[in-house]
């Protein structure tokens, strides 16, 4: 059981905009930054969004993050087939004194 | 270009100790914290713990009784020991870099090591 809650799956068609939600508590998302990772099968996760809505160098502007209260969202616009992957949210948890992750959302491009 | 390269035993018996090492190439070792993160088969990510160049550590409370990490600054390497493993410890183990406590910005990762615990 993950500390952060994500839907197990999401889907969209090429060109569409999809959002993935992440729900937490006042101990994590409510009081700390949210991060998003993308993981392709058989590879290590890749940092996609940091500090709620910042994109590392090289991450396209199609990816955006937002946070409100104890929830956060990742939006992907102009969906492409190569966006098929697992997406994880993460945040620091003040109670656990460490990072916590969501259970992951498997994105399918139809 | 930062690279993390990890290695260690991939097959263990229950009650044995898991040992992994991660070498860091190409960037200041002392400026960051170095973490271990694992992923059971088909499941999500779990942070195990972190260490910095001076040996300061933070561990996941659920694993702290079995986890030990160490650092070798002369080689820019850090290691993980997880004792008394069970089948529940099976999964892919990653090493990763972050800015330390409060930050979850794992921007560089090792290639992952599949660890299987089986009798």
Coordinates of C-alpha atoms in Angstrom, one line a residue:
Chain A
X1 CA 0.0 0.0 0.0
X2 CA 1.7 3.2 -1.2
X3 CA 1.6 6.4 0.8
X4 CA 0.6 8.5 -2.2
X5 CA -2.5 7.4 -4.2
X6 CA -2.6 7.3 -8.0
X7 CA -5.0 5.6 -10.4
X8 CA -3.5 2.4 -11.6
X9 CA -4.2 3.2 -15.2
X10 CA -4.9 6.0 -17.7
X11 CA -5.2 6.1 -21.4
X12 CA -5.6 8.5 -24.3
X13 CA -5.3 8.8 -28.0
X14 CA -2.5 10.5 -29.9
X15 CA -2.7 14.3 -29.7
X16 CA -5.0 14.2 -26.7
X17 CA -4.3 15.7 -23.3
X18 CA -4.3 13.4 -20.3
X19 CA -3.9 14.0 -16.6
X20 CA -2.7 11.7 -13.8
X21 CA -3.7 12.5 -10.3
X22 CA -1.8 11.9 -7.1
X23 CA -3.3 12.2 -3.6
X24 CA -1.5 12.5 -0.3
X25 CA -1.8 14.1 3.1
X26 CA -0.7 17.2 5.0
X27 CA 2.5 15.3 6.0
X28 CA 3.7 15.0 2.4
X29 CA 2.1 16.7 -0.6
X30 CA 0.4 19.3 1.7
X31 CA 3.7 20.6 3.0
X32 CA 6.3 19.6 0.5
X33 CA 7.1 19.7 -3.2
X34 CA 5.8 17.1 -5.6
X35 CA 8.0 15.2 -8.1
X36 CA 7.0 13.1 -11.1
X37 CA 8.9 10.2 -12.7
X38 CA 8.5 8.3 -15.9
X39 CA 9.6 4.7 -16.1
X40 CA 9.8 2.7 -19.3
X41 CA 9.8 -1.1 -19.1
X42 CA 13.1 -2.5 -17.9
X43 CA 14.7 0.9 -17.2
X44 CA 15.3 3.1 -14.3
X45 CA 12.8 5.9 -13.6
X46 CA 13.5 9.3 -15.1
X47 CA 12.8 12.6 -13.3
X48 CA 10.1 14.4 -15.3
X49 CA 8.9 17.2 -13.0
X50 CA 10.5 18.6 -9.8
X51 CA 9.3 21.2 -7.2
X52 CA 5.6 20.8 -8.3
X53 CA 5.9 22.2 -11.8
X54 CA 9.6 22.6 -12.9
X55 CA 10.9 20.6 -15.9
X56 CA 14.5 19.4 -15.9
X57 CA 16.5 20.3 -19.0
X58 CA 15.5 18.1 -21.9
X59 CA 11.9 17.4 -20.8
X60 CA 9.4 18.7 -23.3
X61 CA 7.0 21.5 -22.4
X62 CA 4.2 19.0 -23.2
X63 CA 4.7 17.7 -19.6
X64 CA 3.4 20.0 -16.8
X65 CA 2.8 19.6 -13.1
X66 CA 0.5 21.2 -10.6
X67 CA -0.4 21.0 -7.0
X68 CA -3.3 22.1 -4.9
X69 CA -3.6 21.3 -1.2
X70 CA -2.8 17.6 -0.6
X71 CA -3.2 16.6 -4.3
X72 CA -1.1 17.0 -7.4
X73 CA -1.5 16.3 -11.1
X74 CA 0.7 15.6 -14.1
X75 CA -0.6 16.7 -17.5
X76 CA 0.7 15.4 -20.8
X77 CA -0.5 17.3 -23.8
X78 CA -0.1 16.3 -27.5
X79 CA 0.1 12.6 -26.4
X80 CA 2.5 10.5 -28.4
X81 CA 2.9 6.7 -28.6
X82 CA 6.3 7.0 -26.9
X83 CA 4.6 8.4 -23.8
X84 CA 3.4 4.9 -23.0
X85 CA 5.1 4.2 -19.6
X86 CA 4.5 4.1 -15.9
X87 CA 4.3 7.4 -14.1
X88 CA 5.0 7.9 -10.4
X89 CA 4.5 10.8 -8.1
X90 CA 6.7 11.4 -5.1
X91 CA 7.1 13.8 -2.2
X92 CA 9.0 14.1 1.0
X93 CA 7.0 12.9 4.0
X94 CA 7.6 14.8 7.3
X95 CA 6.2 12.0 9.4
X96 CA 8.3 9.3 7.9
X97 CA 11.3 11.7 7.4
X98 CA 11.9 10.3 3.9
X99 CA 10.6 10.2 0.3
X100 CA 7.3 8.4 -0.4
X101 CA 6.0 7.4 -3.8
X102 CA 2.7 6.7 -5.4
X103 CA 1.8 3.2 -6.6
X104 CA 2.3 4.3 -10.2
X105 CA 0.0 4.9 -13.2
X106 CA 0.3 2.9 -16.3
X107 CA -0.4 5.1 -19.3
X108 CA -1.6 3.5 -22.5
X109 CA -1.8 5.4 -25.8
X110 CA -4.6 3.9 -27.8
Chain B
X1 CA 28.1 13.5 -17.6
X2 CA 27.2 11.8 -14.4
X3 CA 27.0 8.0 -14.3
X4 CA 26.0 5.6 -11.6
X5 CA 27.1 2.0 -12.0
X6 CA 26.0 -0.6 -9.5
X7 CA 26.7 -4.2 -8.8
X8 CA 26.1 -7.0 -6.3
X9 CA 24.8 -10.5 -5.8
X10 CA 21.6 -11.2 -7.5
X11 CA 20.5 -14.5 -5.9
X12 CA 20.2 -14.9 -2.1
X13 CA 18.7 -17.4 0.3
X14 CA 16.4 -16.4 3.1
X15 CA 18.2 -14.9 6.1
X16 CA 21.3 -13.9 4.1
X17 CA 22.5 -10.4 3.7
X18 CA 22.0 -8.4 0.5
X19 CA 25.1 -6.4 -0.5
X20 CA 25.2 -3.8 -3.3
X21 CA 27.7 -1.2 -4.3
X22 CA 27.3 1.9 -6.5
X23 CA 30.1 3.8 -8.1
X24 CA 29.7 7.5 -9.1
X25 CA 31.5 8.9 -12.1
X26 CA 31.7 12.4 -13.5
X27 CA 30.4 14.7 -10.7
X28 CA 31.2 16.0 -7.3
X29 CA 30.5 13.2 -4.9
X30 CA 30.4 15.4 -1.9
X31 CA 27.7 17.8 -3.1
X32 CA 24.8 15.3 -3.0
X33 CA 23.1 12.6 -1.1
X34 CA 23.1 9.0 -2.4
X35 CA 20.1 6.8 -2.1
X36 CA 19.0 3.2 -2.5
X37 CA 15.5 2.6 -3.9
X38 CA 13.8 -0.7 -4.7
X39 CA 11.0 -2.0 -6.8
X40 CA 9.3 -5.3 -6.2
X41 CA 8.2 -7.1 -9.3
X42 CA 5.3 -5.4 -10.9
X43 CA 5.0 -2.9 -8.1
X44 CA 5.9 0.6 -7.2
X45 CA 9.0 2.3 -5.8
X46 CA 10.2 2.2 -2.2
X47 CA 13.0 4.4 -0.8
X48 CA 15.4 2.4 1.4
X49 CA 17.8 5.1 2.6
X50 CA 20.4 7.6 1.9
X51 CA 24.0 8.6 2.8
X52 CA 26.2 11.5 2.1
X53 CA 30.0 11.9 1.7
X54 CA 30.5 12.4 5.5
X55 CA 28.5 9.3 6.3
X56 CA 25.3 11.0 7.5
X57 CA 22.4 8.6 6.9
X58 CA 18.6 8.5 6.8
X59 CA 16.7 5.3 6.5
X60 CA 13.1 4.3 5.8
X61 CA 11.6 3.6 9.3
X62 CA 10.2 0.3 8.0
X63 CA 13.7 -1.0 7.1
X64 CA 16.0 0.7 9.5
X65 CA 16.5 -2.3 11.8
X66 CA 18.0 -4.3 8.8
X67 CA 19.7 -1.6 6.7
X68 CA 23.3 -0.4 6.8
X69 CA 24.9 2.0 4.3
X70 CA 28.5 3.0 4.0
X71 CA 30.5 5.4 1.8
X72 CA 34.0 5.2 0.4
X73 CA 34.9 8.8 -0.7
X74 CA 38.3 7.7 -2.0
X75 CA 36.6 5.7 -4.7
X76 CA 33.3 7.7 -5.0
X77 CA 31.3 4.6 -4.0
X78 CA 28.6 3.9 -1.6
X79 CA 27.1 0.6 -0.5
X80 CA 24.0 -1.0 0.9
X81 CA 23.6 -4.0 3.2
X82 CA 20.2 -5.4 4.0
X83 CA 20.2 -8.2 6.5
X84 CA 17.9 -11.2 7.1
X85 CA 16.3 -11.0 3.7
X86 CA 13.1 -12.8 2.9
X87 CA 11.1 -13.3 -0.3
X88 CA 9.5 -9.9 0.3
X89 CA 12.9 -8.3 -0.4
X90 CA 12.9 -9.6 -4.0
X91 CA 13.0 -6.9 -6.6
X92 CA 15.1 -4.4 -8.6
X93 CA 17.4 -2.3 -6.5
X94 CA 18.5 1.1 -7.7
X95 CA 21.1 3.6 -6.5
X96 CA 20.3 7.3 -7.2
X97 CA 21.4 10.8 -6.6
X98 CA 19.5 13.6 -4.8
X99 CA 20.1 16.9 -3.1
X100 CA 19.4 15.3 0.3
X101 CA 16.8 15.5 3.1
X102 CA 13.6 17.2 1.9
X103 CA 14.4 16.7 -1.8
X104 CA 13.0 13.9 -3.9
X105 CA 14.9 15.0 -7.0
X106 CA 16.5 11.7 -8.0
X107 CA 18.1 13.0 -11.2
X108 CA 20.6 10.2 -11.9
X109 CA 20.0 6.5 -11.4
X110 CA 22.0 3.3 -11.6
X111 CA 21.0 0.7 -14.1
X112 CA 19.3 -1.4 -11.4
X113 CA 20.1 -4.8 -10.0
X114 CA 17.6 -7.6 -9.8
X115 CA 17.8 -9.3 -6.4
X116 CA 15.9 -12.6 -6.0
X117 CA 15.5 -14.2 -2.6
X118 CA 14.7 -17.9 -2.8
X119 CA 15.5 -21.1 -1.0

